[in-house]
Amino acid sequence: DTAVSQTPKYLVTQMGNDKSIKCEQNLGHDTMYWYKQDSKKFLKIMFSYNNKELIINETVPNRFSPKSPDKAHLNLHINSLELGDSAVYFCASSQGSAARNTIYFGEGSWLTVV
Amino acid sequence: AQTVTQSQPEMSVQEAETVTLSCTYDTSESDYYLFWYKQPPSRQMILVIRQEAYKQQNATENRFSVNFQKAAKSFSLKISDSQLGDAAMYFCAFIDSNYQLIWGAGTKLIIKP
């Protein structure tokens, strides 16, 4: 029954590795997001997709590549992981613009790069 | 630049008492939305309450209510009859014209039994 689910919840990996975080929503929403929460708890938007099309692409390294195979999924792939990538990554979704509709968040994926 | 400020890094309240978390924001827009989110130890972000700027009436959700002062750009959250399950990080957030959520730094709420 989870509305927005992301896997894995915890990921510990070495520098230089490539990893993916998957996200799925069963709310029928047309817009999905990836946020990064750093050690200071600030949440920063990374990407936003609407109907599988990229609509927000903040200044993030090219090592981060989102992929949306369909409206219900938005996966995040990270190449050549660096220590500074350690953070909690949140997937979220909304129906239409987040400006006017509630965003639903997943439980977060805690990435630790060692 | 649009910003959200939560000046209280940590607040504590006795169980069953009332606590108010403060939030101020800065924007030049006239139509926007404000949110309070709760992040318990499970780390999930849970929407607590939402306020549309064009509405003068303060939003309420059961024990949670806001004091929205548009002219002062203030958006405080009041939690009545605090319960142990209310313990969490609380984030104030604002939607900007690019449809991005601008977040405050968060306030850690501790409930004393």
XYZ file of N, CA and C in Angstrom:
681
model
N 0.809 -1.207 0.000
C 0.000 0.000 0.000
C 0.851 1.270 0.000
N 2.162 1.103 0.015
C 3.039 2.268 0.063
C 2.818 3.117 -1.171
N 2.641 4.421 -0.980
C 2.335 5.301 -2.099
C 3.568 5.534 -2.972
N 4.663 5.919 -2.328
C 5.920 6.136 -3.033
C 6.962 5.242 -2.366
N 7.492 4.329 -3.107
C 8.465 3.396 -2.546
C 9.778 3.499 -3.299
N 10.848 3.472 -2.541
C 12.163 3.551 -3.166
C 13.077 2.498 -2.561
N 13.928 1.954 -3.392
C 14.869 0.924 -2.966
C 16.239 1.165 -3.584
N 17.292 0.865 -2.831
C 17.282 0.348 -1.461
C 17.106 1.466 -0.436
N 16.799 1.123 0.794
C 16.682 2.114 1.861
C 18.060 2.496 2.376
N 18.952 1.556 2.372
C 20.316 1.816 2.820
C 21.289 1.258 1.787
N 22.327 2.033 1.528
C 23.324 1.606 0.546
C 24.687 2.131 0.971
N 25.601 1.210 1.190
C 26.972 1.585 1.508
C 27.838 1.073 0.369
N 28.638 1.948 -0.210
C 29.413 1.564 -1.369
C 30.725 2.322 -1.401
N 31.648 1.837 -2.184
C 32.970 2.466 -2.259
C 33.001 3.553 -3.324
N 33.909 4.458 -3.118
C 34.131 5.519 -4.115
C 34.427 4.901 -5.475
N 33.915 5.539 -6.501
C 34.176 5.088 -7.853
C 33.156 4.119 -8.410
N 32.346 3.541 -7.510
C 31.323 2.590 -7.975
C 30.158 3.310 -8.642
N 29.383 2.521 -9.382
C 28.140 3.012 -9.985
C 26.974 2.347 -9.276
N 25.973 3.156 -8.890
C 24.819 2.584 -8.191
C 23.524 3.227 -8.685
N 22.436 2.512 -8.455
C 21.115 3.025 -8.830
C 20.160 2.957 -7.648
N 19.282 3.929 -7.601
C 18.190 3.933 -6.634
C 16.892 3.946 -7.440
N 16.003 3.020 -7.083
C 14.761 2.917 -7.838
C 13.612 3.556 -7.073
N 12.658 4.076 -7.827
C 11.492 4.705 -7.215
C 10.248 4.367 -8.012
N 9.208 4.033 -7.267
C 7.930 3.711 -7.898
C 6.807 4.353 -7.111
N 5.816 4.888 -7.798
C 4.643 5.431 -7.113
C 3.387 4.789 -7.688
N 2.460 4.471 -6.782
C 1.213 3.825 -7.206
C 0.016 4.752 -7.028
N 0.290 6.042 -7.067
C -0.768 7.037 -6.876
C -1.362 7.532 -8.182
N -0.812 7.082 -9.300
C -1.301 7.560 -10.590
C -0.859 8.977 -10.914
N 0.147 9.472 -10.202
C 0.639 10.827 -10.431
C 1.405 10.934 -11.739
N 1.440 12.150 -12.287
C 2.144 12.338 -13.554
C 3.498 13.034 -13.379
N 3.818 13.424 -12.162
C 5.070 14.142 -11.928
C 5.853 13.474 -10.802
N 7.134 13.269 -11.051
C 7.991 12.647 -10.051
C 9.265 13.466 -9.882
N 9.866 13.337 -8.695
C 11.016 14.170 -8.331
C 12.096 13.337 -7.630
N 13.306 13.856 -7.719
C 14.375 13.388 -6.845
C 14.919 14.581 -6.077
N 14.993 14.396 -4.735
C 15.560 15.394 -3.851
C 16.763 14.803 -3.145
N 17.711 15.671 -2.801
C 18.857 15.259 -2.000
C 18.816 16.023 -0.684
N 18.890 15.293 0.422
C 18.949 15.917 1.739
C 20.350 15.751 2.283
N 21.035 16.869 2.460
C 22.434 16.776 2.891
C 22.536 16.673 4.420
N 23.759 16.699 4.908
C 23.981 16.500 6.336
C 23.379 17.606 7.180
N 23.125 18.749 6.567
C 22.517 19.861 7.289
C 20.996 19.841 7.160
N 20.473 18.763 6.618
C 19.030 18.548 6.517
C 18.354 19.364 5.424
N 19.122 20.124 4.661
C 18.501 20.873 3.576
C 18.099 19.927 2.454
N 16.871 20.105 1.981
C 16.377 19.334 0.847
C 16.538 20.146 -0.421
N 17.220 19.569 -1.397
C 17.435 20.278 -2.654
C 16.882 19.463 -3.805
N 16.141 20.122 -4.679
C 15.609 19.439 -5.849
C 16.762 19.095 -6.779
N 16.679 17.901 -7.335
C 17.681 17.488 -8.320
C 17.041 17.413 -9.701
N 15.973 16.637 -9.780
C 15.301 16.423 -11.060
C 13.793 16.359 -10.850
N 13.082 16.690 -11.917
C 11.644 16.510 -11.925
C 11.215 16.050 -13.310
N 10.352 15.058 -13.326
C 9.831 14.533 -14.581
C 8.313 14.667 -14.583
N 7.776 15.077 -15.723
C 6.338 15.124 -15.906
C 5.988 14.273 -17.124
N 5.182 13.250 -16.907
C 4.840 12.331 -17.992
C 6.089 11.838 -18.736
N 7.044 11.423 -17.988
C 8.307 10.850 -18.466
C 9.243 11.876 -19.101
N 8.867 13.133 -19.098
C 9.737 14.152 -19.690
C 10.402 14.989 -18.607
N 11.680 15.245 -18.787
C 12.443 16.028 -17.825
C 12.000 17.478 -17.868
N 11.574 18.014 -16.718
C 11.150 19.409 -16.675
C 11.998 20.251 -15.745
N 12.636 19.640 -14.775
C 13.556 20.360 -13.903
C 14.854 19.569 -13.842
N 15.930 20.252 -14.120
C 17.242 19.617 -14.039
C 18.174 20.625 -13.403
N 18.263 20.526 -12.080
C 19.095 21.466 -11.358
C 20.572 21.188 -11.623
N 21.388 22.069 -11.138
C 22.823 21.928 -11.372
C 23.373 20.783 -10.528
N 23.348 19.617 -11.110
C 23.947 18.460 -10.456
C 24.984 17.892 -11.408
N 25.987 17.203 -10.878
C 27.017 16.633 -11.759
C 26.412 15.688 -12.796
N 27.075 15.605 -13.917
C 26.615 14.708 -14.976
C 26.648 13.248 -14.559
N 27.305 12.973 -13.452
C 27.357 11.600 -12.962
C 25.972 11.119 -12.511
N 25.088 12.061 -12.287
C 23.729 11.712 -11.876
C 22.840 11.693 -13.119
N 22.193 10.566 -13.354
C 21.318 10.466 -14.522
C 20.000 9.822 -14.127
N 18.915 10.572 -14.239
C 17.602 10.011 -13.955
C 17.073 9.286 -15.188
N 16.237 8.290 -14.906
C 15.602 7.574 -16.016
C 14.161 7.278 -15.628
N 13.254 7.624 -16.521
C 11.837 7.408 -16.263
C 11.262 6.509 -17.339
N 11.211 5.210 -17.098
C 10.684 4.294 -18.116
C 9.186 4.464 -18.340
N 8.488 4.901 -17.313
C 7.059 5.189 -17.431
C 6.687 6.176 -16.323
N 5.428 6.601 -16.330
C 5.014 7.656 -15.383
C 5.146 7.229 -13.932
N 5.101 5.931 -13.684
C 5.100 5.439 -12.306
C 6.499 5.204 -11.751
N 7.495 5.353 -12.578
C 8.867 5.060 -12.143
C 9.818 6.193 -12.491
N 10.699 6.487 -11.548
C 11.796 7.428 -11.801
C 13.006 6.924 -11.035
N 13.956 6.368 -11.769
C 15.147 5.807 -11.169
C 16.293 6.803 -11.253
N 17.190 6.698 -10.301
C 18.356 7.591 -10.254
C 19.618 6.755 -10.322
N 20.405 6.997 -11.345
C 21.667 6.284 -11.500
C 22.814 7.240 -11.240
N 23.762 6.772 -10.461
C 24.916 7.614 -10.113
C 26.194 6.897 -10.518
N 26.972 7.548 -11.356
C 28.252 6.982 -11.793
C 29.406 7.528 -10.960
N 30.447 6.752 -10.854
C 31.699 7.207 -10.223
C 31.429 7.924 -8.907
N 30.825 7.227 -7.994
C 30.412 7.818 -6.727
C 31.568 8.479 -5.994
N 31.271 9.627 -5.379
C 32.253 10.390 -4.595
C 31.774 10.498 -3.149
N 32.717 10.801 -2.263
C 32.377 10.918 -0.837
C 31.251 11.936 -0.620
N 31.275 13.020 -1.386
C 30.279 14.076 -1.221
C 28.883 13.687 -1.676
N 28.769 12.526 -2.283
C 27.443 12.048 -2.702
C 26.685 11.425 -1.531
N 27.370 11.211 -0.420
C 26.715 10.630 0.748
C 25.605 11.554 1.232
N 24.412 11.028 1.284
C 23.246 11.829 1.655
C 22.033 10.911 1.673
N 20.916 11.504 2.056
C 19.645 10.784 1.923
C 18.960 11.310 0.673
N 18.549 10.424 -0.193
C 17.899 10.799 -1.441
C 16.419 10.448 -1.337
N 15.600 11.445 -1.607
C 14.158 11.254 -1.526
C 13.537 11.315 -2.912
N 12.707 10.320 -3.173
C 11.869 10.347 -4.356
C 10.503 10.900 -3.938
N 9.828 11.566 -4.834
C 8.520 12.132 -4.517
C 7.671 12.181 -5.780
N 6.375 12.345 -5.577
C 5.484 12.472 -6.729
C 4.345 13.415 -6.408
N 3.744 13.950 -7.458
C 2.566 14.804 -7.310
C 1.741 14.690 -8.588
N 0.467 15.045 -8.465
C -0.368 15.079 -9.654
C -0.378 16.518 -10.145
N 0.273 16.758 -11.239
C 0.399 18.116 -11.718
C 1.476 18.861 -10.949
N 1.378 20.154 -10.998
C 2.406 21.006 -10.425
C 2.453 20.885 -8.907
N 3.681 20.832 -8.406
C 3.868 20.803 -6.959
C 3.456 22.121 -6.330
N 3.297 23.131 -7.179
C 2.890 24.427 -6.658
C 1.456 24.397 -6.164
N 0.666 23.502 -6.718
C -0.749 23.493 -6.369
C -1.245 22.163 -5.842
N -0.363 21.201 -5.795
C -0.792 19.880 -5.358
C 0.209 19.302 -4.374
N -0.279 18.447 -3.534
C 0.560 17.870 -2.494
C 1.609 16.943 -3.084
N 2.816 17.089 -2.595
C 3.890 16.177 -2.966
C 3.938 15.048 -1.938
N 4.026 13.845 -2.427
C 4.148 12.676 -1.561
C 5.579 12.153 -1.659
N 6.182 11.966 -0.505
C 7.567 11.535 -0.480
C 7.693 10.051 -0.170
N 8.763 9.456 -0.698
C 9.147 8.125 -0.278
C 9.870 8.193 1.058
N 10.311 7.060 1.543
C 10.951 7.011 2.856
C 12.418 7.398 2.818
N 12.955 7.588 1.657
C 14.345 8.003 1.553
C 15.289 6.825 1.366
N 16.380 7.087 0.686
C 17.446 6.089 0.522
C 18.727 6.701 1.049
N 19.278 6.049 2.068
C 20.462 6.599 2.734
C 21.708 6.038 2.069
N 22.386 6.878 1.314
C 23.592 6.468 0.582
C 24.832 6.901 1.350
N 25.700 5.946 1.610
C 26.975 6.247 2.259
C 28.093 5.794 1.342
N 28.953 6.716 0.980
C 30.086 6.405 0.115
C 31.356 6.392 0.966
N 32.076 5.295 0.916
C 33.277 5.176 1.770
C 34.537 5.050 0.910
N 16.438 36.508 -3.674
C 16.361 35.056 -3.517
C 15.274 34.706 -2.515
N 14.573 33.637 -2.810
C 13.510 33.212 -1.918
C 14.088 32.294 -0.849
N 13.754 32.571 0.379
C 14.303 31.797 1.482
C 13.221 31.445 2.487
N 13.492 30.405 3.241
C 12.626 29.988 4.346
C 13.513 29.869 5.577
N 13.097 30.496 6.666
C 13.908 30.511 7.877
C 13.149 29.906 9.047
N 13.747 28.915 9.650
C 13.218 28.355 10.891
C 14.268 28.657 11.955
N 13.947 29.543 12.851
C 14.942 30.065 13.791
C 15.149 29.185 15.014
N 14.335 28.156 15.156
C 14.428 27.288 16.333
C 15.002 25.932 15.924
N 16.277 25.674 16.179
C 16.840 24.373 15.798
C 16.193 23.232 16.572
N 15.778 23.535 17.812
C 15.207 22.486 18.643
C 14.177 23.083 19.597
N 13.087 22.337 19.776
C 12.052 22.750 20.724
C 11.649 21.522 21.529
N 11.278 21.760 22.784
C 10.770 20.652 23.583
C 9.468 21.073 24.253
N 8.614 20.101 24.449
C 7.311 20.386 25.053
C 6.887 19.175 25.885
N 6.167 19.466 26.936
C 5.639 18.389 27.767
C 4.460 17.747 27.038
N 4.366 16.440 27.179
C 3.243 15.714 26.580
C 1.936 16.360 27.017
N 1.015 16.483 26.055
C -0.322 17.058 26.257
C -0.324 18.593 26.240
N 0.849 19.195 26.216
C 0.908 20.648 26.147
C 0.888 21.106 24.689
N 0.899 22.418 24.516
C 0.868 23.021 23.180
C 2.221 23.641 22.857
N 2.637 23.495 21.621
C 3.916 24.064 21.191
C 3.727 24.751 19.844
N 4.481 25.807 19.632
C 4.416 26.544 18.363
C 5.804 26.602 17.734
N 5.871 26.180 16.494
C 7.118 26.215 15.735
C 7.054 27.387 14.758
N 8.105 28.172 14.724
C 8.067 29.377 13.905
C 8.702 29.158 12.536
N 8.226 29.941 11.584
C 8.756 29.892 10.222
C 8.509 31.248 9.571
N 9.534 31.802 8.971
C 9.362 33.009 8.172
C 9.943 32.750 6.793
N 9.459 33.497 5.830
C 9.915 33.273 4.469
C 10.031 34.605 3.759
N 10.699 34.575 2.655
C 10.891 35.803 1.895
C 10.586 35.522 0.434
N 9.657 36.259 -0.124
C 9.307 36.116 -1.523
C 8.678 37.406 -2.026
N 8.789 37.617 -3.314
C 8.154 38.776 -3.937
C 6.860 38.378 -4.640
N 6.546 37.089 -4.614
C 5.341 36.608 -5.279
C 4.132 36.840 -4.392
N 2.971 36.875 -5.026
C 1.740 37.116 -4.275
C 0.908 35.854 -4.114
N 1.107 34.908 -5.015
C 0.354 33.660 -4.956
C 1.336 32.506 -4.800
N 1.212 31.780 -3.716
C 2.148 30.687 -3.452
C 1.535 29.747 -2.417
N 2.238 28.708 -2.133
C 1.773 27.711 -1.179
C 2.850 27.471 -0.133
N 2.400 27.231 1.079
C 3.303 26.953 2.182
C 2.945 25.607 2.795
N 3.951 24.927 3.279
C 3.751 23.588 3.820
C 4.527 23.404 5.120
N 4.005 22.518 5.946
C 4.774 21.974 7.051
C 4.870 20.465 6.823
N 6.112 19.965 6.862
C 6.360 18.547 6.734
C 6.984 18.033 8.015
N 6.700 16.782 8.298
C 7.243 16.107 9.480
C 8.151 14.983 9.000
N 9.320 14.891 9.617
C 10.244 13.808 9.294
C 10.599 13.064 10.575
N 9.911 11.952 10.847
C 10.217 11.156 12.046
C 11.522 10.403 11.860
N 11.978 9.687 12.866
C 13.230 8.929 12.741
C 13.246 7.971 11.552
N 12.085 7.551 11.116
C 12.030 6.687 9.936
C 12.468 7.414 8.671
N 12.612 8.733 8.757
C 13.111 9.600 7.684
C 12.098 9.890 6.596
N 10.924 9.312 6.682
C 9.933 9.612 5.669
C 9.436 11.040 5.842
N 9.212 11.726 4.749
C 8.675 13.090 4.790
C 7.156 13.005 4.718
N 6.491 13.510 5.738
C 5.038 13.400 5.833
C 4.429 14.791 5.857
N 3.509 15.028 4.948
C 2.844 16.328 4.908
C 1.967 16.488 6.143
N 2.147 17.583 6.849
C 1.348 17.872 8.044
C 0.194 18.793 7.694
N 0.525 19.883 6.984
C -0.510 20.877 6.695
C -0.068 21.754 5.546
N -1.028 22.280 4.806
C -0.726 23.124 3.652
C -1.590 24.380 3.704
N -1.007 25.495 3.287
C -1.724 26.773 3.299
C -1.585 27.454 1.946
N -2.710 27.840 1.356
C -2.655 28.636 0.129
C -2.581 30.106 0.510
N -1.678 30.841 -0.111
C -1.453 32.231 0.279
C -2.667 33.112 0.042
N -3.515 32.739 -0.938
C -4.661 33.582 -1.244
C -5.802 33.394 -0.242
N -5.675 32.384 0.594
C -6.709 32.138 1.596
C -6.347 32.846 2.899
N -7.289 33.627 3.404
C -7.021 34.328 4.659
C -7.209 33.419 5.863
N -8.062 32.410 5.694
C -8.337 31.519 6.814
C -7.157 30.602 7.052
N -6.781 30.460 8.316
C -5.665 29.590 8.666
C -6.068 28.122 8.524
N -5.165 27.334 7.941
C -5.428 25.909 7.765
C -5.345 25.169 9.100
N -6.174 24.150 9.239
C -6.129 23.297 10.426
C -6.289 21.849 9.996
N -5.593 20.978 10.729
C -5.710 19.537 10.515
C -5.653 18.881 11.894
N -6.812 18.606 12.431
C -6.908 17.974 13.749
C -6.144 18.804 14.791
N -5.090 18.254 15.364
C -4.350 18.973 16.422
C -3.357 19.988 15.869
N -3.233 20.038 14.560
C -2.256 20.924 13.936
C -2.969 22.127 13.303
N -2.447 23.297 13.560
C -3.005 24.502 12.938
C -1.857 25.464 12.655
N -2.122 26.384 11.729
C -1.092 27.366 11.401
C -1.594 28.758 11.721
N -0.642 29.645 11.951
C -0.914 31.073 12.070
C -0.205 31.727 10.892
N -0.974 32.006 9.844
C -0.412 32.541 8.613
C -0.595 34.051 8.600
N 0.509 34.758 8.601
C 0.500 36.219 8.555
C 1.195 36.640 7.261
N 0.396 36.866 6.221
C 0.979 37.100 4.899
C 1.821 38.363 4.851
N 1.335 39.415 5.455
C 2.080 40.674 5.409
C 3.431 40.540 6.117
N 3.432 39.793 7.188
C 4.665 39.592 7.943
C 5.485 38.442 7.389
N 4.940 37.703 6.427
C 5.592 36.527 5.838
C 5.988 35.543 6.934
N 4.989 35.243 7.728
C 5.190 34.329 8.841
C 4.195 33.173 8.734
N 4.654 31.990 9.084
C 3.834 30.785 8.900
C 4.176 29.814 10.027
N 3.626 30.030 11.194
C 3.974 29.189 12.340
C 3.011 28.012 12.464
N 3.500 26.941 13.044
C 2.737 25.714 13.238
C 2.466 25.517 14.721
N 1.217 25.341 15.071
C 0.842 25.069 16.449
C 0.383 23.629 16.560
N 0.966 22.930 17.523
C 0.584 21.549 17.788
C -0.060 21.516 19.167
N -1.307 21.164 19.216
C -2.034 21.095 20.482
C -2.029 19.673 21.017
N -2.132 19.555 22.336
C -2.199 18.230 22.959
C -1.076 17.326 22.423
N 0.154 17.798 22.574
C 1.300 17.084 22.011
C 1.337 15.624 22.457
N 1.690 14.777 21.497
C 1.784 13.343 21.770
C 3.196 12.861 21.477
N 3.559 11.746 22.102
C 4.910 11.224 21.921
C 5.210 10.982 20.436
N 4.203 10.608 19.687
C 4.392 10.341 18.262
C 4.648 11.585 17.433
N 4.501 12.744 18.048
C 4.771 13.996 17.334
C 6.261 14.311 17.278
N 7.044 13.590 18.043
C 8.486 13.843 18.064
C 9.072 13.583 16.674
N 9.728 14.589 16.128
C 10.254 14.496 14.761
C 10.960 15.789 14.414
N 11.555 15.800 13.229
C 12.017 17.054 12.633
C 10.843 17.634 11.860
N 10.629 18.931 12.017
C 9.564 19.608 11.289
C 10.169 20.624 10.337
N 9.753 20.515 9.087
C 10.273 21.400 8.059
C 9.165 22.285 7.515
N 9.463 23.549 7.431
C 8.603 24.511 6.769
C 9.082 24.609 5.319
N 8.163 24.702 4.375
C 8.553 24.753 2.972
C 7.629 25.676 2.190
N 8.157 26.179 1.113
C 7.472 27.169 0.269
C 7.677 26.785 -1.185
N 6.633 26.899 -1.980
C 6.747 26.600 -3.401
C 7.077 27.881 -4.143
N 8.132 27.856 -4.960
C 8.447 29.067 -5.716
C 7.847 28.982 -7.130
N 8.087 30.000 -7.917
C 7.459 30.088 -9.238
C 7.986 29.033 -10.211
N 9.106 28.410 -9.863
C 9.636 27.319 -10.676
C 9.152 25.965 -10.179
N 8.145 26.020 -9.312
C 7.540 24.797 -8.789
C 8.508 23.982 -7.958
N 9.471 24.667 -7.362
C 10.390 23.965 -6.486
C 10.073 24.294 -5.043
N 10.237 23.272 -4.210
C 10.051 23.480 -2.784
C 11.321 24.080 -2.198
N 11.179 25.216 -1.536
C 12.283 25.824 -0.807
C 12.095 25.460 0.653
N 13.078 24.821 1.236
C 12.929 24.265 2.578
C 13.650 25.100 3.624
N 13.088 25.116 4.816
C 13.788 25.647 5.969
C 14.764 24.603 6.498
N 15.544 24.989 7.487
C 16.575 24.102 8.032
C 16.006 23.050 8.971
N 14.762 23.218 9.370
C 14.132 22.227 10.239
C 14.197 22.582 11.712
N 13.222 22.113 12.447
C 13.180 22.244 13.910
C 12.961 20.865 14.502
N 13.849 20.473 15.375
C 13.703 19.179 16.048
C 12.760 19.337 17.236
N 11.666 18.598 17.208
C 10.691 18.665 18.295
C 10.848 17.465 19.205
N 11.055 17.760 20.494
C 11.193 16.718 21.517
C 9.961 16.758 22.403
N 9.369 15.602 22.616
C 8.188 15.511 23.475
C 8.615 14.849 24.791
N 8.413 15.536 25.883
C 8.781 15.009 27.195
C 7.579 14.289 27.816
N 7.760 13.040 28.203
C 6.628 12.295 28.793
C 6.312 12.767 30.210
